[in-house]
CSV table of N, CA and C in Angstrom, one decimal:
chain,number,residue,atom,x,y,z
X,1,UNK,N,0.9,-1.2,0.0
X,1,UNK,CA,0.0,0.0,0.0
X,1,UNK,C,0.9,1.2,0.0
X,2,UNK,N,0.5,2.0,-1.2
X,2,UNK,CA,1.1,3.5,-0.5
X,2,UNK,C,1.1,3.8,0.3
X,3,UNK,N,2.0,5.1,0.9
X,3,UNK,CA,2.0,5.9,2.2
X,3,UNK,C,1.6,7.2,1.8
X,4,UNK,N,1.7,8.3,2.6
X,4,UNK,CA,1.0,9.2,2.2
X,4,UNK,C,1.8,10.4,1.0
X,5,UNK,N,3.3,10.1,1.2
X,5,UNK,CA,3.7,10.5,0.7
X,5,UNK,C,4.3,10.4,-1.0
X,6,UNK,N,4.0,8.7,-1.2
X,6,UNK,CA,3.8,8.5,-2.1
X,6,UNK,C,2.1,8.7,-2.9
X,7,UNK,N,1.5,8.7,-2.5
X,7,UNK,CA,-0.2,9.6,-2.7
X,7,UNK,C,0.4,10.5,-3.0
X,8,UNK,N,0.7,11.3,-2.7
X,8,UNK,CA,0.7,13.0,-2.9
X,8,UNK,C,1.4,13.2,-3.7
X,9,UNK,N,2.6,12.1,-4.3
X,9,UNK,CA,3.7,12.9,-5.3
X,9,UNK,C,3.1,11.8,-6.8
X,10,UNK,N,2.1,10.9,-6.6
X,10,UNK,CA,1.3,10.5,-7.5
X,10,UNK,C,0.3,11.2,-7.9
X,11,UNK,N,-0.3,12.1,-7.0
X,11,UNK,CA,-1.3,13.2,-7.3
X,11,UNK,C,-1.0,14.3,-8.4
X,12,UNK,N,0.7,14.8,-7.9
X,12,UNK,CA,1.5,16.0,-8.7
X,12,UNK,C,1.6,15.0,-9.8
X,13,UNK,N,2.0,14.0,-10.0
X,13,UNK,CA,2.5,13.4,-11.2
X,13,UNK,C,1.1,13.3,-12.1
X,14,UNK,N,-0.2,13.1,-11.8
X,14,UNK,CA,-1.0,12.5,-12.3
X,14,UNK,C,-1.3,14.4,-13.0
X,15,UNK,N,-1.2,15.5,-11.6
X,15,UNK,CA,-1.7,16.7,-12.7
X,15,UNK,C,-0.9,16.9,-13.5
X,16,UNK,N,0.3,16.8,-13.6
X,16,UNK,CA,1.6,17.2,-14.6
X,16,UNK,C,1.5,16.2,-15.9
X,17,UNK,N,1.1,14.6,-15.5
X,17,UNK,CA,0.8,14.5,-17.0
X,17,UNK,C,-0.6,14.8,-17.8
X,18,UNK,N,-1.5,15.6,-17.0
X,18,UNK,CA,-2.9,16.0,-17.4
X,18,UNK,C,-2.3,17.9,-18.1
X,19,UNK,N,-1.8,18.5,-17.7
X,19,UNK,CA,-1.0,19.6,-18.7
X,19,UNK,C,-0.3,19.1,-19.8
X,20,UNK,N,0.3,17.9,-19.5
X,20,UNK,CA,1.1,17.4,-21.1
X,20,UNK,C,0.6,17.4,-22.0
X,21,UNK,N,-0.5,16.4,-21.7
X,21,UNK,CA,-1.4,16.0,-22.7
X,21,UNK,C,-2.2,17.1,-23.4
X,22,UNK,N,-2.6,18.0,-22.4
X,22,UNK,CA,-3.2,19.1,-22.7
X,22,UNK,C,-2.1,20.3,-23.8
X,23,UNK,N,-1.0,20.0,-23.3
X,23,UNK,CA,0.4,20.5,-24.0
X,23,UNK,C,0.2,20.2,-25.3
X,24,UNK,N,0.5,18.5,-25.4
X,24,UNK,CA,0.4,17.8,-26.7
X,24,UNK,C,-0.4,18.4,-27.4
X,25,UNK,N,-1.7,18.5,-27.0
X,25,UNK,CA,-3.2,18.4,-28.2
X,25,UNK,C,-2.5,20.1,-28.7
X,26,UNK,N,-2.4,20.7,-27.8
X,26,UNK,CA,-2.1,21.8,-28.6
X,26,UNK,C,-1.0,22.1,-29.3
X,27,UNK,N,0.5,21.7,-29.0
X,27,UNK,CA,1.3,21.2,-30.0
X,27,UNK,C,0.6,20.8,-31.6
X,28,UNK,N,-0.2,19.3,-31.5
X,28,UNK,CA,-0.6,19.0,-32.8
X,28,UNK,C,-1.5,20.0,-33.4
X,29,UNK,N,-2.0,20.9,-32.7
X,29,UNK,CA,-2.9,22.2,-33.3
X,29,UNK,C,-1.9,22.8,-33.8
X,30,UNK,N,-1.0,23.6,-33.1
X,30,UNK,CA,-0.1,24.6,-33.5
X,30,UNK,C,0.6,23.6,-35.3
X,31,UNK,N,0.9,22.4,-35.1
X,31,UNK,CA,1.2,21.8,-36.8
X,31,UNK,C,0.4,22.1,-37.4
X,32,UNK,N,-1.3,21.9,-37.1
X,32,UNK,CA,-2.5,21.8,-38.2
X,32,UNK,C,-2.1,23.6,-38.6
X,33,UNK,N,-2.2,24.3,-37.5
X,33,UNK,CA,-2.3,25.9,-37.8
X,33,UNK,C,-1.5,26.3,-39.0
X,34,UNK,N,-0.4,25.7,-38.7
X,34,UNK,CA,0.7,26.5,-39.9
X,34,UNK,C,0.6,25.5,-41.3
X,35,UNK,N,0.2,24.6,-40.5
X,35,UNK,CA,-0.2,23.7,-42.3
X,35,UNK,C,-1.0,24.6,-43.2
X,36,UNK,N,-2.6,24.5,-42.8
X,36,UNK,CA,-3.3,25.4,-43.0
X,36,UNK,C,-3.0,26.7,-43.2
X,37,UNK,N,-1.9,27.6,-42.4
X,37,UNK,CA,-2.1,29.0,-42.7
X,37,UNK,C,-2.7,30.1,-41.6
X,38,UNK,N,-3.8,29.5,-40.7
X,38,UNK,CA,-4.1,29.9,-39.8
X,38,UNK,C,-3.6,30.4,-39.1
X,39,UNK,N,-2.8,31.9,-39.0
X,39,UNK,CA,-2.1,32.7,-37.8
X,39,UNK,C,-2.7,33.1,-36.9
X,40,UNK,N,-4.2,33.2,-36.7
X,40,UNK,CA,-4.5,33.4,-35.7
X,40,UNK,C,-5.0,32.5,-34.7
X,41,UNK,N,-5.2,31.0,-35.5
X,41,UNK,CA,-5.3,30.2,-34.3
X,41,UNK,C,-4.2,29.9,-33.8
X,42,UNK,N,-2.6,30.1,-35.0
X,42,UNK,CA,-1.3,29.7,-34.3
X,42,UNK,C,-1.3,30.4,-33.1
X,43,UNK,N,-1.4,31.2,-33.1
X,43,UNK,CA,-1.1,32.6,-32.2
X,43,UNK,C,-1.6,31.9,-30.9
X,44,UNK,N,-3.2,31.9,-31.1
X,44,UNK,CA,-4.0,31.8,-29.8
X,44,UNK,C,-3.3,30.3,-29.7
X,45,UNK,N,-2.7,29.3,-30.7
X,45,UNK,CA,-2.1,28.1,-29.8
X,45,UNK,C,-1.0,28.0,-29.1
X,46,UNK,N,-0.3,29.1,-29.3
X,46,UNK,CA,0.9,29.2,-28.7
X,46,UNK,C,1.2,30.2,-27.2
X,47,UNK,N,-0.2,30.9,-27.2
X,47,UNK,CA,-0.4,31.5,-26.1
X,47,UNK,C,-0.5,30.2,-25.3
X,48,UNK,N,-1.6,29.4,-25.3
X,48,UNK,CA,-2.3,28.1,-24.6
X,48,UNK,C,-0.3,27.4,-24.1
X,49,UNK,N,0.2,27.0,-25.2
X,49,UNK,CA,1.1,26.4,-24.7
X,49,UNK,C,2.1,27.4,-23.9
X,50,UNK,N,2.4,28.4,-23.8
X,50,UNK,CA,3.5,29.1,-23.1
X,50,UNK,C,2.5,29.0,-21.6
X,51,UNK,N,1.2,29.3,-21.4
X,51,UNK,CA,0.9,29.2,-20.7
X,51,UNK,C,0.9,27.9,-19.7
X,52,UNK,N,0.6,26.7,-20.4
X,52,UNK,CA,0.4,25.5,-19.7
X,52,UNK,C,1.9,25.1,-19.5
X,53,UNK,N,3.3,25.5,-20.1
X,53,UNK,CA,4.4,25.6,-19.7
X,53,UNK,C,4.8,26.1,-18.5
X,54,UNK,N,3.9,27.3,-18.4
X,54,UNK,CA,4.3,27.7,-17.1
X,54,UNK,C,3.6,27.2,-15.8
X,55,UNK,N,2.5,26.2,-16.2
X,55,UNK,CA,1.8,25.6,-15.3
X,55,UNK,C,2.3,24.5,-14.8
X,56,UNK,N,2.8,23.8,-15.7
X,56,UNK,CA,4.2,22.5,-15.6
X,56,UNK,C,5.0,23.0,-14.6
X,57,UNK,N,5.7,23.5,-15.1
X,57,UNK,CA,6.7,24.7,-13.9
X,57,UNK,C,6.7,24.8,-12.6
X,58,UNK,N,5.2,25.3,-12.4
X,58,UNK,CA,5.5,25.1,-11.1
X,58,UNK,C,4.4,24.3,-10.6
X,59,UNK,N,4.0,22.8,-11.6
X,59,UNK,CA,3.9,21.9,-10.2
X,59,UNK,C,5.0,21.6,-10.6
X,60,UNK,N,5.9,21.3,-11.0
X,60,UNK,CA,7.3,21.1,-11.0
X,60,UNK,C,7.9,21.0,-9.8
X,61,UNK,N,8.0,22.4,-10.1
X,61,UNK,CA,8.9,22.8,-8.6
X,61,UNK,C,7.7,22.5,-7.5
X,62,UNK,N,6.6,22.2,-7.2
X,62,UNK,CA,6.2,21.4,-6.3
X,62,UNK,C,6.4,20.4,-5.9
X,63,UNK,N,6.6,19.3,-7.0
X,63,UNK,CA,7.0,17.8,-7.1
X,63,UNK,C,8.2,17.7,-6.8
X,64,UNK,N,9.5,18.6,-7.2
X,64,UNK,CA,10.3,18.8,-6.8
X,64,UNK,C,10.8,18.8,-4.9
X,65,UNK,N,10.1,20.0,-4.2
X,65,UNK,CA,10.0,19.7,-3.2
X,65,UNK,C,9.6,18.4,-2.5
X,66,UNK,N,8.5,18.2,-2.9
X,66,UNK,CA,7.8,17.1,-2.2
X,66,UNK,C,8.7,15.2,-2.3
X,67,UNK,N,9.7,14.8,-3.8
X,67,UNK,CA,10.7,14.6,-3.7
X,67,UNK,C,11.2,14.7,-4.7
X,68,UNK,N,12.7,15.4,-4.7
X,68,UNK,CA,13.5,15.6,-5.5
X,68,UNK,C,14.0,14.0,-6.8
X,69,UNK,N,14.1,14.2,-7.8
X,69,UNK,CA,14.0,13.2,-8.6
X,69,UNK,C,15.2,11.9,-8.2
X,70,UNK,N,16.0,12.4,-7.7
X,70,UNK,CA,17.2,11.7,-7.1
X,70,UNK,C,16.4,10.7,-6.2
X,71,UNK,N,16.0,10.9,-5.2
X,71,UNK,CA,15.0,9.8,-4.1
X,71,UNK,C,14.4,8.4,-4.9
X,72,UNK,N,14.4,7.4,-4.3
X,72,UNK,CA,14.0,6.2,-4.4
X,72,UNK,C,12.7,6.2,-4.7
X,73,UNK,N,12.0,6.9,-4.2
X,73,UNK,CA,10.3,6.9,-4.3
X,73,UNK,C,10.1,6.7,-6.0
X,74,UNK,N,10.3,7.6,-6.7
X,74,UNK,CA,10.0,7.3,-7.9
X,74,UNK,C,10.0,5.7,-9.0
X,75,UNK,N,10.6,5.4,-7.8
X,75,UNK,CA,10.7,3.6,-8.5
X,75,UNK,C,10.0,2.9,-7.4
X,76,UNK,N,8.9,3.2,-6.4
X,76,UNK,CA,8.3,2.3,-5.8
X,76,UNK,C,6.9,2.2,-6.6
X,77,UNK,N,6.7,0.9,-6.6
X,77,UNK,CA,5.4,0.1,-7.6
X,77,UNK,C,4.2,0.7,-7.7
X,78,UNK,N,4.1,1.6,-6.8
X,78,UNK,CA,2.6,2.9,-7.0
X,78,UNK,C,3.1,3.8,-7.9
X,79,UNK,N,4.3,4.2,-8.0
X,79,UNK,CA,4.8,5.7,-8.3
X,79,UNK,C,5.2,5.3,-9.5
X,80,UNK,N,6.3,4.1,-10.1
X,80,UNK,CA,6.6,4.1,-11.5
X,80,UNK,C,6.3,4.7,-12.3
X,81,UNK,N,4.9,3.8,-12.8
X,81,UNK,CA,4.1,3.8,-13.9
X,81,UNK,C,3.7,5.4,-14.5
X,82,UNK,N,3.1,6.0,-13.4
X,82,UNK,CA,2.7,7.1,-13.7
X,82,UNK,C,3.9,8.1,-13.8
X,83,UNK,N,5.1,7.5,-13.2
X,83,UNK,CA,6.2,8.6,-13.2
X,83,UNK,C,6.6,8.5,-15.4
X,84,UNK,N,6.8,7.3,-15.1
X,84,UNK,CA,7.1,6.8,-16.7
X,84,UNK,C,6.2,7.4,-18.0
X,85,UNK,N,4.9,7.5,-17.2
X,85,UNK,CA,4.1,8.4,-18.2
X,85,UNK,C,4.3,9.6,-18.7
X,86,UNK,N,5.0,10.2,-17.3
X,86,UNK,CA,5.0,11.5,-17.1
X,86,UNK,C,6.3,12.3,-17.8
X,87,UNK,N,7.4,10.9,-17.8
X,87,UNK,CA,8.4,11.2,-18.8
X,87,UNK,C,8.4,11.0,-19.8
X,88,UNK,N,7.5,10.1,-20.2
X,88,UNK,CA,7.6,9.9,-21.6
X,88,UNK,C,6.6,11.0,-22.5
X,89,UNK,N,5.9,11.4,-21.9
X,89,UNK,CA,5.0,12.7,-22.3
X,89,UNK,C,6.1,14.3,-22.8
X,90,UNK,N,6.7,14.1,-21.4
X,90,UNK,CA,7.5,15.3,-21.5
X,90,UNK,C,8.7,15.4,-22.4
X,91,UNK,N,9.1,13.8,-22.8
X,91,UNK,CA,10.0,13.6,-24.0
X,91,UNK,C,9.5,13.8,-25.6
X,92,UNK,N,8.0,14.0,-25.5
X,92,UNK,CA,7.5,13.5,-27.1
X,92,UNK,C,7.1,15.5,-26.9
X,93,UNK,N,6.6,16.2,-26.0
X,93,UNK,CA,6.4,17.6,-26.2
X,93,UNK,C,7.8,18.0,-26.2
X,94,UNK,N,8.7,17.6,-25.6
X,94,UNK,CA,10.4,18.4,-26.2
X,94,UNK,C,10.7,18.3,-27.9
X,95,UNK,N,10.3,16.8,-28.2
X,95,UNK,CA,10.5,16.7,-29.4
X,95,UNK,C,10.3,17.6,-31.0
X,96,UNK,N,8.5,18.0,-29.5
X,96,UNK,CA,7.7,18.5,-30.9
X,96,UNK,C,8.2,19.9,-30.9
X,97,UNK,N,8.5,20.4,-29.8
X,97,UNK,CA,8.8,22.0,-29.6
X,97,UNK,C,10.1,22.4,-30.2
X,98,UNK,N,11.1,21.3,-30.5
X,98,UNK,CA,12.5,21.2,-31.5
X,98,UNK,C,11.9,21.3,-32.5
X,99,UNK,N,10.9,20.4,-32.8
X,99,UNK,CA,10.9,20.2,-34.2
X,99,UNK,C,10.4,22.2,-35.3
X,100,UNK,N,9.1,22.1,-34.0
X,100,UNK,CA,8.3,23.1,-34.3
X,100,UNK,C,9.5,24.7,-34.7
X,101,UNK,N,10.8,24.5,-33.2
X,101,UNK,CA,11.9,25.5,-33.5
X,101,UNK,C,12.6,25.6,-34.9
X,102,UNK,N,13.0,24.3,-35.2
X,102,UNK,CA,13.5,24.3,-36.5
X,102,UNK,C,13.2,24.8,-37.6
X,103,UNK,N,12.0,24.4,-37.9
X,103,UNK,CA,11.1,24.8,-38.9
X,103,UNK,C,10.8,26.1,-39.2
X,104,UNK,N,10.4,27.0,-37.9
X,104,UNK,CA,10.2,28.5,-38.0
X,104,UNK,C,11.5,28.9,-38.4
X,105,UNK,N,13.0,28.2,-37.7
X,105,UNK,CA,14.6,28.8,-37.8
X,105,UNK,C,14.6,28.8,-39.6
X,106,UNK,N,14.2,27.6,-40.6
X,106,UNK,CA,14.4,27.5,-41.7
X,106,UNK,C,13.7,28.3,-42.3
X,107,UNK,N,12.0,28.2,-42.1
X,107,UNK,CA,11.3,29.2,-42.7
X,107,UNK,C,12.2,30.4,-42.4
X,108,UNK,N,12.2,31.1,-41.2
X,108,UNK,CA,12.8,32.6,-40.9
X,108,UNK,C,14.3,33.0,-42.3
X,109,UNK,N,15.6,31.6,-42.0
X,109,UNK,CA,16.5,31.7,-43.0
X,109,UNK,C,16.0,32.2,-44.2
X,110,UNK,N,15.1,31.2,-44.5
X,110,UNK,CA,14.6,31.4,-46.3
X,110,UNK,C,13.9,32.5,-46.2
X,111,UNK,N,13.5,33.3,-45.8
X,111,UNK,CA,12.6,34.9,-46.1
X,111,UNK,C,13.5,36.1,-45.9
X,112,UNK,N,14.5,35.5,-45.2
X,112,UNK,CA,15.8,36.5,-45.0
X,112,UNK,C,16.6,36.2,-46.5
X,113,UNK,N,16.8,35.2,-46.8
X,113,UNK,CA,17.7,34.9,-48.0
X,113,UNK,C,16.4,35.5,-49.1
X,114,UNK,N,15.5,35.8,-49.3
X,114,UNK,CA,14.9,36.0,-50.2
X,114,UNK,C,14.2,37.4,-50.3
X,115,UNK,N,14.5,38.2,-49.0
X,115,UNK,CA,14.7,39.4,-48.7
X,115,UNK,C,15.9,40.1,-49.8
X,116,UNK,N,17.0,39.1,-48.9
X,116,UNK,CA,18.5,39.9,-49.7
X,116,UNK,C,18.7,40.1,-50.5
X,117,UNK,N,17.2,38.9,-51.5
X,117,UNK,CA,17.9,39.1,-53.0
X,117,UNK,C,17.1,39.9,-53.5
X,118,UNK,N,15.9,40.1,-53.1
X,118,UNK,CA,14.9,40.7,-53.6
X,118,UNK,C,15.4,42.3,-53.5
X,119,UNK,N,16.3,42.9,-52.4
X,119,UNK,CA,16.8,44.5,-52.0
X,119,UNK,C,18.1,44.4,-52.2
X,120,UNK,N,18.8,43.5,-53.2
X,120,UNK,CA,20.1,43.6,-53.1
X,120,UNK,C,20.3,44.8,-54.1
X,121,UNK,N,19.8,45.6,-54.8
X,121,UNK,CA,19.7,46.9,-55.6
X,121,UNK,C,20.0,47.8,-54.4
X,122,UNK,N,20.1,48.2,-53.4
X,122,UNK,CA,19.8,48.9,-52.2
X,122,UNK,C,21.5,48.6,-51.3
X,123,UNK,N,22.2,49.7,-52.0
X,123,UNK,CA,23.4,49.7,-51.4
X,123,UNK,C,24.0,50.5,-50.1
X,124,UNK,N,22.6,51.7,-50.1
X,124,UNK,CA,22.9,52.6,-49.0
X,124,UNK,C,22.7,51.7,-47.7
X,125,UNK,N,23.9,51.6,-46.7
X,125,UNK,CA,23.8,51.3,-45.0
X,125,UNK,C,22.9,52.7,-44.6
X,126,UNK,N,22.1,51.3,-43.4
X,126,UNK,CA,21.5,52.3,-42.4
X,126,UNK,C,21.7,51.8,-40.9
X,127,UNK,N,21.9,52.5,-39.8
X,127,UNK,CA,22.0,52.2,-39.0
X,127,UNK,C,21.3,52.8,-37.5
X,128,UNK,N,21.4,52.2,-36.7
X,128,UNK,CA,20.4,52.4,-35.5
X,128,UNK,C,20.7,53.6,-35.0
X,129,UNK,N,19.9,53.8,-33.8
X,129,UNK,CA,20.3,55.1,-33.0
X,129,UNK,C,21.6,54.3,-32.0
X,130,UNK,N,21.6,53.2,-32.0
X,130,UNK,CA,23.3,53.0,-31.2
X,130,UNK,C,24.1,52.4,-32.0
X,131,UNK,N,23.8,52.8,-33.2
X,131,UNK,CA,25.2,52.8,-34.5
X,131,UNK,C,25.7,51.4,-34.5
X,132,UNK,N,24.9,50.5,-34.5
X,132,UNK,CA,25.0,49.0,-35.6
X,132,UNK,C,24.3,49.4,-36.2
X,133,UNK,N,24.7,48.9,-37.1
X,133,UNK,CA,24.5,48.6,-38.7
X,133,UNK,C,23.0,47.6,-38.8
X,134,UNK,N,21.7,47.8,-39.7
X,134,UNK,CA,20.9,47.1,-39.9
X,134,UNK,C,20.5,46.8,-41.4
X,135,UNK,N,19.7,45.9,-41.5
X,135,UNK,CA,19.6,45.5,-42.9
X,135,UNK,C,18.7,46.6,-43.6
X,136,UNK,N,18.6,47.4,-44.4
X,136,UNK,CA,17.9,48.3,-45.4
X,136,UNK,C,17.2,47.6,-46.4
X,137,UNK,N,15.9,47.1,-45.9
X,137,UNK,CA,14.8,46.6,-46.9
X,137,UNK,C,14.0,47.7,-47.6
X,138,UNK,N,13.3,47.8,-48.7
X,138,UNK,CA,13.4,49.1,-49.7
X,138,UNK,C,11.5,49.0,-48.8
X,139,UNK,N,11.6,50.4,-49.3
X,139,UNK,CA,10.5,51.1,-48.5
X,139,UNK,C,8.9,50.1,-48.6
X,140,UNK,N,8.8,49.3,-49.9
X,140,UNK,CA,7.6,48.4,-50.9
X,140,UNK,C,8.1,47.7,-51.4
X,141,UNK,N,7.9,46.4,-51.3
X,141,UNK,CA,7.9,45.3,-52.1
X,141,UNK,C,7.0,44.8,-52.1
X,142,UNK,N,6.4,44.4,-54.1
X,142,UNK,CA,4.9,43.9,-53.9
X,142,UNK,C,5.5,42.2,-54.2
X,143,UNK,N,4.9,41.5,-53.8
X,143,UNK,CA,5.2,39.6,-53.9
X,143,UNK,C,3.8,39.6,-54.5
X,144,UNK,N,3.6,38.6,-55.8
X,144,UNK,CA,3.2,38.3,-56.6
X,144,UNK,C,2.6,36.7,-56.0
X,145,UNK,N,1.7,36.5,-55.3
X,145,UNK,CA,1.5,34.9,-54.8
X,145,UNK,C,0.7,34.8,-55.5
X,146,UNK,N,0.1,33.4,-55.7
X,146,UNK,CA,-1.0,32.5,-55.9
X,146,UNK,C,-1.2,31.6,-55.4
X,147,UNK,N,-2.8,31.6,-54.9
X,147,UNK,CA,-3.0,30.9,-54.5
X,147,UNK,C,-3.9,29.8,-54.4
């Protein structure tokens, strides 16, 4: 039988993997969003997740207190299972949140590289009010899409 203190850090574990999941679903929203096009649901999805990040956080650091991941408890036969959940959830949202970083890093490269070519007629430097140097993109550029 549990003791009380394995109860209580099964409790934290059980809400921490109920934000994952909640994490997750919105993760796979935020891929539908940009598939689609949809910046305003990205937007509102990415609020949801910075938020529920921060809700992780600190039952975190509650679970934390209550026992530090070092302690034995996490391997007694009540606590495992759900600890293993809890990791394995938080390994597949790291994943997506790389993946999700990369993607925007490429997209961002290629609009920059397609910037430069598009204003590379535009030889005058401009620079800030604390005198670095910034990119001078021309006042209008119309892009020709279809869609």
């Amino acid at each position: 039988m549990a003791d009380e203190k394995e109860m209580e850090l099964i409790s934290v574990l059980n809400e921490q993997e109920r934000i994952l999941d909640s994490m997750l679903d919105h993760q796979r929203r935020i891929y539908n969003c940009v598939v689609s096009k949809s910046w305003d649901g990205l937007e509102s999805c990415v609020q949801h997740v910075n938020e529920l990040g921060n809700d992780f956080a600190k039952v975190d650091s509650f679970r934390e207190k209550i026992a530090p991941v070092s302690s034995g408890i996490y391997f007694a036969p009540s606590v495992r299972d759900v600890f293993l959940r809890v990791k394995t959830k938080l390994a597949r949202s790291k994943v997506e949140s790389q993946s999700l970083g990369k993607y925007v890093g490429a997209a961002k490269e290629f609009i920059e590289t397609v910037m430069d070519e598009c204003t590379s007629q535009q030889h005058s430097s401009v620079y800030t009010s604390t005198g670095s140097m910034k990119k001078n993109y021309g006042q209008s550029i119309v892009i020709n899409s279809v869609c």
